[in-house]
Coordinates of C-alpha atoms and ligand atoms in Angstrom, one line a residue:
M1 CA -42.0 7.3 -43.2
F2 CA -39.5 5.2 -41.2
K3 CA -40.9 4.0 -37.8
K4 CA -37.6 3.4 -36.2
I5 CA -34.0 4.6 -36.9
L6 CA -30.7 3.8 -35.3
I7 CA -28.2 6.6 -34.6
A8 CA -24.7 5.4 -35.1
N9 CA -23.0 8.1 -33.1
R10 CA -22.6 9.7 -29.7
G11 CA -22.3 13.2 -28.1
E12 CA -24.3 16.2 -29.1
I13 CA -24.9 15.1 -32.7
A14 CA -26.7 11.9 -31.5
C15 CA -28.9 14.0 -29.2
R16 CA -29.6 16.4 -32.0
V17 CA -30.7 13.7 -34.5
A18 CA -32.8 12.1 -31.7
A19 CA -34.6 15.5 -31.2
T20 CA -35.8 15.6 -34.7
A21 CA -36.8 12.0 -34.8
K22 CA -38.8 12.4 -31.6
R23 CA -40.7 15.4 -33.1
L24 CA -41.5 13.3 -36.2
G25 CA -42.7 10.4 -34.1
I26 CA -39.9 8.1 -35.2
Q27 CA -38.6 5.7 -32.6
T28 CA -34.8 5.9 -31.9
V29 CA -32.1 3.4 -31.0
A30 CA -28.9 4.6 -29.4
V31 CA -25.6 2.7 -29.5
Y32 CA -23.0 3.2 -26.8
S33 CA -19.5 2.2 -25.6
D34 CA -18.6 1.4 -22.0
A35 CA -17.5 5.0 -21.3
D36 CA -20.9 6.3 -22.6
A37 CA -23.3 4.1 -20.5
Q38 CA -24.4 7.2 -18.6
A39 CA -24.2 9.6 -21.6
K40 CA -27.1 12.0 -22.5
H41 CA -27.5 10.4 -26.0
V42 CA -28.4 7.1 -24.4
A43 CA -31.2 8.7 -22.3
A44 CA -32.3 10.8 -25.3
C45 CA -33.3 7.6 -27.4
D46 CA -36.1 5.2 -26.8
E47 CA -33.8 2.1 -26.8
A48 CA -30.1 1.7 -26.4
V49 CA -27.7 -1.1 -27.4
H50 CA -24.2 -1.5 -25.9
I51 CA -21.7 -2.1 -28.7
G52 CA -18.3 -2.4 -27.0
G53 CA -15.2 -0.9 -25.5
N54 CA -14.1 2.7 -25.3
A55 CA -11.8 2.9 -28.3
P56 CA -13.8 4.0 -31.4
K57 CA -12.6 0.9 -33.2
D58 CA -14.1 -1.3 -30.5
S59 CA -17.5 0.4 -30.6
Y60 CA -18.6 3.4 -32.8
L61 CA -16.5 2.1 -35.8
R62 CA -17.5 -1.5 -35.4
W63 CA -20.1 -1.6 -38.1
E64 CA -21.0 -5.3 -38.1
R65 CA -22.0 -4.8 -34.4
I66 CA -24.0 -1.7 -35.3
L67 CA -25.8 -3.5 -38.1
D68 CA -26.6 -6.3 -35.7
A69 CA -28.1 -3.8 -33.3
A70 CA -30.2 -2.3 -36.0
Q71 CA -31.5 -5.8 -37.0
Q72 CA -32.1 -6.8 -33.4
T73 CA -34.2 -3.7 -32.6
G74 CA -36.0 -3.6 -35.9
A75 CA -34.6 -0.2 -37.0
Q76 CA -35.2 0.5 -40.7
A77 CA -32.5 3.1 -41.3
I78 CA -29.2 4.4 -39.8
H79 CA -28.2 8.0 -39.3
P80 CA -24.4 8.1 -39.0
G81 CA -24.2 11.7 -37.7
Y82 CA -20.7 13.2 -38.5
G83 CA -17.3 11.6 -38.0
F84 CA -17.1 7.9 -37.3
L85 CA -18.9 6.0 -40.1
S86 CA -20.5 9.0 -41.8
E87 CA -18.1 9.0 -44.8
N88 CA -17.4 5.3 -44.9
E89 CA -18.4 3.9 -48.3
D90 CA -18.2 0.3 -47.1
F91 CA -20.6 1.0 -44.3
A92 CA -23.1 2.7 -46.6
N93 CA -22.9 -0.4 -48.9
A94 CA -23.3 -2.8 -45.9
C95 CA -26.4 -1.0 -44.8
A96 CA -28.0 -1.4 -48.2
Q97 CA -27.0 -5.1 -48.2
A98 CA -28.6 -5.5 -44.8
G99 CA -31.8 -3.9 -46.1
L100 CA -31.3 -0.7 -44.1
A101 CA -31.6 2.8 -45.5
F102 CA -28.4 4.8 -45.0
I103 CA -29.4 8.4 -44.1
G104 CA -26.8 10.1 -46.3
P105 CA -25.6 10.1 -49.9
P106 CA -25.1 7.2 -52.2
A107 CA -22.0 5.1 -51.5
S108 CA -20.7 6.1 -54.9
A109 CA -20.7 9.8 -54.0
I110 CA -18.9 9.0 -50.7
R111 CA -16.3 7.1 -52.7
A112 CA -15.9 9.9 -55.2
M113 CA -15.3 12.5 -52.6
G114 CA -13.6 10.4 -49.9
L115 CA -9.9 10.7 -50.9
K116 CA -8.7 14.2 -51.3
A117 CA -6.4 13.4 -54.2
E118 CA -9.0 11.5 -56.2
S119 CA -11.8 13.9 -55.6
K120 CA -9.5 16.8 -56.8
Q121 CA -9.1 15.0 -60.1
L122 CA -12.9 14.8 -60.4
M123 CA -13.3 18.5 -59.5
E124 CA -10.7 19.4 -62.1
K125 CA -12.7 17.4 -64.6
A126 CA -15.9 19.3 -63.6
G127 CA -14.0 22.5 -64.4
V128 CA -14.0 24.0 -60.9
P129 CA -10.9 26.1 -59.9
L130 CA -8.6 24.4 -57.4
V131 CA -5.7 25.6 -55.4
P132 CA -2.7 25.1 -57.6
G133 CA -1.1 21.8 -56.6
Y134 CA -0.2 18.2 -57.2
H135 CA -2.7 15.4 -56.6
G136 CA -1.3 12.6 -58.6
T137 CA -0.9 8.9 -57.6
D138 CA 2.9 8.8 -58.1
Q139 CA 4.2 9.3 -54.6
N140 CA 7.9 9.1 -55.4
P141 CA 9.5 11.6 -52.8
E142 CA 11.8 13.1 -55.5
L143 CA 8.8 13.8 -57.7
L144 CA 6.9 15.3 -54.8
Q145 CA 9.8 17.5 -54.0
S146 CA 10.0 18.7 -57.6
E147 CA 6.3 19.3 -57.7
A148 CA 6.5 21.4 -54.5
D149 CA 9.4 23.4 -56.1
R150 CA 7.2 24.0 -59.2
I151 CA 4.2 25.1 -57.0
G152 CA 6.4 27.3 -54.9
Y153 CA 6.6 28.0 -51.2
P154 CA 5.0 28.2 -48.7
A155 CA 3.4 24.9 -49.7
L156 CA 1.0 22.7 -47.8
I157 CA 1.4 18.9 -47.7
K158 CA -1.9 17.2 -46.9
A159 CA -2.7 13.5 -46.2
S160 CA -5.1 12.4 -49.0
A161 CA -7.2 10.4 -46.5
G162 CA -7.2 13.3 -44.0
G163 CA -10.1 15.3 -42.6
G164 CA -11.0 17.7 -39.8
G165 CA -7.9 19.8 -40.4
K166 CA -5.7 16.9 -39.3
V167 CA -2.4 15.7 -40.8
M168 CA -1.1 18.7 -42.8
R169 CA 2.3 20.3 -42.9
L170 CA 3.1 23.8 -43.8
V171 CA 6.5 24.0 -45.6
E172 CA 8.0 27.5 -45.6
K173 CA 11.1 26.8 -47.7
R174 CA 12.5 24.2 -50.1
E175 CA 15.1 22.8 -47.5
D176 CA 12.3 21.8 -45.1
F177 CA 10.3 19.8 -47.6
A178 CA 11.8 16.3 -47.2
A179 CA 11.6 16.3 -43.4
A180 CA 8.0 17.6 -43.5
L181 CA 7.0 15.0 -46.1
A182 CA 8.4 12.2 -44.0
S183 CA 6.7 13.3 -40.8
C184 CA 3.3 13.9 -42.6
Q185 CA 3.5 10.4 -44.2
R186 CA 4.3 8.8 -40.8
E187 CA 1.3 10.5 -39.2
A188 CA -1.0 9.7 -42.1
I189 CA -0.1 6.0 -41.9
N190 CA -0.7 6.0 -38.1
S191 CA -4.0 7.9 -38.4
F192 CA -5.5 6.5 -41.6
G193 CA -3.4 3.5 -42.7
N194 CA -2.7 5.4 -45.9
D195 CA 0.3 7.5 -46.5
A196 CA -0.6 9.1 -49.8
V197 CA -0.3 12.9 -49.8
L198 CA -1.1 15.8 -52.0
I199 CA 0.6 19.2 -52.2
E200 CA -1.0 22.6 -52.5
K201 CA 0.1 26.1 -52.7
Y202 CA -0.4 27.6 -49.3
V203 CA -2.9 30.4 -49.7
Q204 CA -2.1 33.3 -47.4
R205 CA -4.8 34.5 -45.0
P206 CA -7.8 33.2 -47.0
R207 CA -11.4 32.9 -45.8
H208 CA -13.0 29.5 -45.5
I209 CA -16.4 29.8 -47.1
E210 CA -18.7 26.9 -47.7
I211 CA -22.0 26.3 -49.4
Q212 CA -24.7 23.8 -48.2
V213 CA -26.1 21.8 -51.0
F214 CA -29.1 19.5 -50.7
G215 CA -30.3 17.2 -53.4
D216 CA -32.8 14.4 -53.6
T217 CA -33.0 11.1 -55.6
Q218 CA -35.1 12.8 -58.3
G219 CA -32.5 15.4 -59.3
N220 CA -33.8 18.4 -57.4
V221 CA -31.1 20.5 -55.7
V222 CA -31.1 23.5 -53.5
Y223 CA -28.1 25.7 -52.5
L224 CA -28.1 27.3 -49.1
F225 CA -25.7 30.2 -48.6
E226 CA -22.9 30.6 -47.1
R227 CA -21.0 29.7 -44.0
D228 CA -17.9 31.6 -43.1
C229 CA -15.7 29.2 -41.0
S230 CA -12.5 31.3 -41.1
V231 CA -12.0 31.5 -37.4
Q232 CA -9.9 28.4 -36.8
R233 CA -7.1 27.0 -34.6
N234 CA -4.6 24.7 -36.2
H235 CA -6.8 24.5 -39.4
Q236 CA -9.8 23.4 -37.3
K237 CA -13.0 25.4 -37.2
L238 CA -14.0 27.2 -33.9
V239 CA -16.5 29.8 -35.0
E240 CA -19.0 29.6 -37.9
I241 CA -21.0 32.5 -39.2
T242 CA -23.8 32.8 -41.7
P243 CA -23.9 34.9 -43.9
S244 CA -20.2 35.9 -43.9
P245 CA -19.8 39.3 -42.2
W246 CA -17.0 40.0 -44.7
A247 CA -17.7 42.9 -47.1
G248 CA -15.9 41.0 -49.9
I249 CA -18.7 38.5 -50.3
T250 CA -20.4 40.1 -53.3
P251 CA -23.5 38.8 -55.1
E252 CA -21.2 37.9 -58.1
L253 CA -19.0 35.8 -55.8
R254 CA -22.0 34.0 -54.4
E255 CA -23.2 33.3 -57.9
R256 CA -19.8 31.9 -58.8
L257 CA -19.7 29.6 -55.7
K258 CA -23.2 28.4 -56.6
E259 CA -22.2 27.7 -60.2
Y260 CA -19.1 25.7 -59.1
S261 CA -21.2 23.7 -56.6
R262 CA -23.7 23.0 -59.4
M263 CA -21.0 21.8 -61.7
L264 CA -19.7 19.4 -59.1
V265 CA -23.1 18.0 -58.2
R266 CA -23.7 17.3 -61.8
E267 CA -20.3 15.5 -62.2
V268 CA -20.9 13.2 -59.1
G269 CA -24.6 12.4 -59.4
Y270 CA -25.2 13.5 -55.8
Y271 CA -28.1 13.4 -53.4
S272 CA -28.7 14.2 -49.7
L273 CA -26.6 16.8 -48.0
A274 CA -23.2 18.0 -49.2
T275 CA -20.9 20.9 -48.2
V276 CA -18.8 22.4 -50.8
E277 CA -15.8 24.1 -49.2
F278 CA -13.8 27.0 -50.7
L279 CA -10.8 29.1 -49.8
V280 CA -11.3 32.7 -50.9
T281 CA -8.2 34.8 -51.3
P282 CA -8.2 38.3 -49.8
Q283 CA -8.7 39.5 -53.4
G284 CA -11.9 37.5 -53.7
E285 CA -10.7 34.6 -55.8
P286 CA -12.3 31.3 -54.8
Y287 CA -10.6 27.9 -54.9
L288 CA -12.5 24.7 -54.1
I289 CA -10.8 22.6 -51.4
E290 CA -13.1 19.8 -50.7
V291 CA -16.7 18.4 -50.5
N292 CA -18.0 16.7 -47.4
T293 CA -20.8 14.2 -47.9
R294 CA -22.4 14.4 -44.5
L295 CA -24.1 16.7 -42.0
Q296 CA -21.6 19.2 -40.8
V297 CA -20.9 20.3 -37.2
E298 CA -22.0 23.8 -38.3
H299 CA -25.3 22.8 -39.9
G300 CA -27.3 24.5 -37.1
I301 CA -26.4 28.0 -38.3
T302 CA -27.9 27.2 -41.7
E303 CA -31.0 25.9 -40.0
S304 CA -31.3 29.1 -37.9
R305 CA -30.7 31.3 -41.0
Y306 CA -33.3 29.5 -43.2
G307 CA -35.7 28.2 -40.6
V308 CA -35.3 24.6 -41.7
D309 CA -34.5 21.3 -40.1
L310 CA -31.8 19.6 -42.2
V311 CA -32.0 16.3 -40.3
E312 CA -35.7 16.1 -41.1
E313 CA -35.0 16.7 -44.8
Q314 CA -32.2 14.1 -44.7
I315 CA -34.5 11.5 -43.2
A316 CA -37.2 12.3 -45.8
V317 CA -34.8 12.1 -48.7
A318 CA -33.4 8.8 -47.5
F319 CA -36.9 7.5 -47.4
G320 CA -37.2 8.4 -51.1
A321 CA -39.4 11.5 -50.7
K322 CA -39.0 14.6 -52.9
L323 CA -37.0 17.4 -51.5
R324 CA -39.4 19.9 -50.0
L325 CA -36.8 22.7 -49.9
T326 CA -36.8 24.9 -53.0
E327 CA -35.3 28.2 -53.8
E328 CA -38.7 29.8 -53.7
N329 CA -39.8 28.4 -50.3
T330 CA -36.4 28.6 -48.6
K331 CA -35.5 32.3 -48.0
P332 CA -32.8 33.4 -45.6
S333 CA -34.2 35.5 -42.7
H334 CA -31.6 35.6 -40.0
F335 CA -27.9 35.9 -39.2
A336 CA -26.4 33.2 -37.1
M337 CA -23.2 32.4 -35.4
Q338 CA -22.0 29.2 -33.7
V339 CA -19.1 28.8 -31.3
R340 CA -17.8 25.4 -30.4
I341 CA -17.7 24.9 -26.7
N342 CA -14.9 22.4 -26.5
C343 CA -13.5 20.9 -23.3
E344 CA -10.0 22.1 -23.8
D345 CA -7.7 24.8 -22.5
P346 CA -7.2 27.6 -25.1
Q347 CA -4.3 29.1 -23.0
N348 CA -2.5 25.8 -23.3
N349 CA -2.7 25.5 -27.1
F350 CA -6.2 24.1 -26.8
A351 CA -5.1 20.9 -25.1
P352 CA -8.1 18.6 -24.4
N353 CA -9.5 18.4 -21.0
S354 CA -11.7 15.7 -19.3
G355 CA -13.2 15.0 -15.9
L356 CA -16.2 15.7 -13.7
I357 CA -18.5 18.6 -14.6
T358 CA -19.3 20.0 -11.2
R359 CA -21.8 22.7 -12.3
Y360 CA -23.7 23.3 -15.5
V361 CA -25.9 26.3 -16.2
S362 CA -27.1 26.6 -19.8
P363 CA -27.9 29.9 -21.4
G364 CA -31.3 30.4 -23.0
G365 CA -33.7 33.1 -24.0
P366 CA -34.4 34.8 -27.3
G367 CA -32.0 33.9 -30.1
V368 CA -30.1 31.1 -28.4
R369 CA -29.8 27.5 -29.5
I370 CA -27.7 24.9 -27.7
D371 CA -26.9 21.4 -28.9
S372 CA -25.2 19.8 -25.9
N373 CA -24.0 16.6 -24.4
L374 CA -23.2 18.0 -21.0
S375 CA -24.8 18.2 -17.6
A376 CA -23.7 18.6 -14.0
G377 CA -22.3 15.4 -12.6
Y378 CA -21.3 14.1 -16.0
E379 CA -17.8 12.8 -16.2
F380 CA -16.5 14.1 -19.6
P381 CA -14.6 11.1 -21.0
P382 CA -11.0 11.4 -22.3
N383 CA -11.7 8.8 -25.0
Y384 CA -13.3 11.0 -27.7
D385 CA -12.8 14.4 -29.2
S386 CA -13.2 17.5 -27.0
A387 CA -16.5 18.7 -28.5
G388 CA -18.8 19.5 -25.6
S389 CA -21.7 21.6 -26.9
L390 CA -22.5 23.9 -29.8
L391 CA -23.8 27.4 -28.9
I392 CA -25.7 29.3 -31.6
A393 CA -26.9 32.9 -31.5
Y394 CA -29.3 34.1 -34.2
G395 CA -31.0 37.3 -34.9
R396 CA -32.1 39.7 -37.7
D397 CA -28.7 41.3 -38.1
W398 CA -25.1 40.8 -37.3
Q399 CA -25.1 43.4 -34.4
K400 CA -27.9 41.5 -32.7
V401 CA -26.1 38.2 -33.1
L402 CA -23.0 39.7 -31.5
G403 CA -25.0 41.0 -28.6
I404 CA -26.9 37.7 -28.1
M405 CA -23.7 35.7 -28.2
D406 CA -22.0 37.9 -25.7
R407 CA -24.9 37.6 -23.3
A408 CA -25.2 33.8 -23.8
L409 CA -21.5 33.3 -23.2
G410 CA -21.8 35.3 -20.0
E411 CA -24.6 33.1 -18.7
Y412 CA -22.9 29.8 -19.6
V413 CA -21.5 28.0 -16.6
I414 CA -19.5 24.8 -17.0
G415 CA -17.6 24.1 -13.7
G416 CA -14.8 21.7 -13.0
I417 CA -13.3 21.6 -16.4
K418 CA -11.6 24.0 -18.8
T419 CA -13.6 25.1 -21.8
T420 CA -13.4 27.5 -24.7
I421 CA -16.0 29.8 -23.2
P422 CA -13.7 32.5 -21.7
F423 CA -11.7 32.5 -25.0
F424 CA -14.9 33.2 -27.0
R425 CA -15.8 36.0 -24.7
Q426 CA -12.5 37.7 -25.9
V427 CA -13.2 36.9 -29.5
I428 CA -16.7 38.5 -29.4
K429 CA -15.3 41.7 -28.0
H430 CA -12.5 42.0 -30.5
A431 CA -12.9 45.0 -32.8
L432 CA -11.7 43.3 -35.9
F433 CA -13.9 40.3 -35.4
R434 CA -16.9 42.6 -34.9
K435 CA -16.2 44.2 -38.2
G436 CA -15.9 40.9 -40.0
G437 CA -12.2 41.2 -40.4
I438 CA -11.4 37.6 -40.0
N439 CA -9.3 35.0 -42.0
T440 CA -7.9 31.6 -41.2
N441 CA -5.0 33.2 -39.4
F442 CA -7.1 35.4 -37.2
I443 CA -6.4 33.6 -33.9
A444 CA -2.7 33.1 -34.7
D445 CA -2.4 36.8 -35.6
H446 CA -4.0 38.0 -32.4
P447 CA -2.3 36.6 -29.4
E448 CA -4.1 39.2 -27.2
L449 CA -7.1 36.9 -27.5
M450 CA -5.3 34.5 -25.2
V451 CA -4.8 37.0 -22.4
Y452 CA -7.7 36.6 -20.0
T453 CA -8.4 35.4 -16.5
D454 CA -10.8 32.5 -16.4
L455 CA -13.2 34.4 -14.1
A456 CA -16.4 32.8 -13.0
P457 CA -18.9 33.6 -15.7
E458 CA -21.6 36.1 -14.9
G459 CA -24.2 33.4 -14.4
E460 CA -22.1 31.8 -11.7
R461 CA -21.5 35.2 -9.9
L462 CA -25.2 35.9 -9.9
S463 CA -26.1 32.6 -8.4
R464 CA -23.7 32.9 -5.5
Ligands
ADP523 P1 -9.8 18.9 -43.7 O1 -10.5 18.0 -44.6 O2 -8.7 18.2 -42.9 O3 -10.7 19.7 -42.9 P2 -9.4 21.0 -45.6 O4 -8.7 20.7 -46.9 O5 -10.9 21.1 -45.6 O6 -8.9 19.9 -44.6 O7 -8.7 22.3 -44.9 C1 -9.0 22.7 -43.6 C2 -8.4 24.1 -43.4 O8 -7.0 24.0 -43.6 C3 -9.0 25.1 -44.3 O9 -10.1 25.7 -43.8 C4 -7.8 26.1 -44.3 O10 -7.8 26.9 -43.1 C5 -6.6 25.3 -44.2 N1 -6.1 25.0 -45.6 C6 -6.4 23.9 -46.4 N2 -5.8 24.0 -47.6 C7 -5.1 25.2 -47.6 C8 -4.3 25.9 -48.5 N3 -4.0 25.3 -49.7 N4 -3.8 27.1 -48.2 C9 -4.0 27.6 -47.0 N5 -4.8 27.0 -46.1 C10 -5.3 25.8 -46.3

């Protein structure tokens, strides 16, 4: 097994990877920017190397510097976490050239799935149903307009290089297409240096359902079921649940999703972790939307459901070991839900927040897991995304999970900064949510979720 690995990331995911490495007796190396000198992930690792300024391009995306840090410290492998370099084919190749193992899929699979338009062509070839749309290379605006007319409205324009729910435009009617296209292309160039777009039919009120796939270099593959990530704001996930509490998820539908995932894995020649994401219509028709070739922010609920450690398996597979997870030895035993505790203000359109955390009291007890980057006295930096911690509740059934999450949110105190905690307390109480009546429009359709007073959490009241 590896003796030392470098974690090319920050925040809660760097801490989470370090936790597994520590348990396995693997030494860890952190990297950090100026703003992160005091961050928890630096303390969580055995060694730390400063890699530059605050902007991601000056530190966490500076892969030559990260490779140097690995060489200097004698690390044998690099875990990229999620975001930053995790889906960068050039970085995966550079690791191999430097003699370092990349804890992730082969560079060829990252390339195959990296650009939405190209990966859609591959999925089409594999025979998996896609949302009706246009994903060709010809980007002539007139052609794009006529394709959108053919697909019909409402239509969705997506940046081909996009990710994380960013850079999309919903077009309700034909007359709005040209302006939406121009604005989407402008944002795509600024964000990704690539203005290629694809167009899809906008599916009304679907569920976002995804399957966790895990393969090894020897052709073994296991499929872990399913995460429902339908509760979103602005097309970005906020709550993730496994299994889906929706009654429409039948055994037949699960089988279909598995079969489509299998067809894709075969086409791409995949190993390591992948997430195959589908939109499922209210009538239960699934469409594949994309494949992510990395650990997902919501991987923890799958770990709670199946009692596995996906990072441990990732490390083992990167080392060349046979996948130990099989359908026989990996049976689901729990329900689990994750809420993303972001430092943002839900009542102000989820605007990001930063600043000093004055108090921090973490929930605990039966059925609670928390992956966090936060502590009292920590100055939450404005330089990165607003992800603060990931709170997971797990239990034998959905009702227990609801009860545990409600209690944990009540105990959770984060003072000095706005977070999504009070908003989630509303979500958990919502009758439709409790019945599993969610879709990707759930938050937009229920403005009453935004009506709350940011009262001191129960934990804070008790300790006064
Ligand atoms: P990203 O890679 O940016 O996360 P995805 O393609 O995975 O983008 O989509 C993110 C979310 O956007 C989905 O979960 C869904 O809510 C919404 N979405 C994407 N495509 C469509 C579509 N064709 N119709 C309706 N909603 C969509």
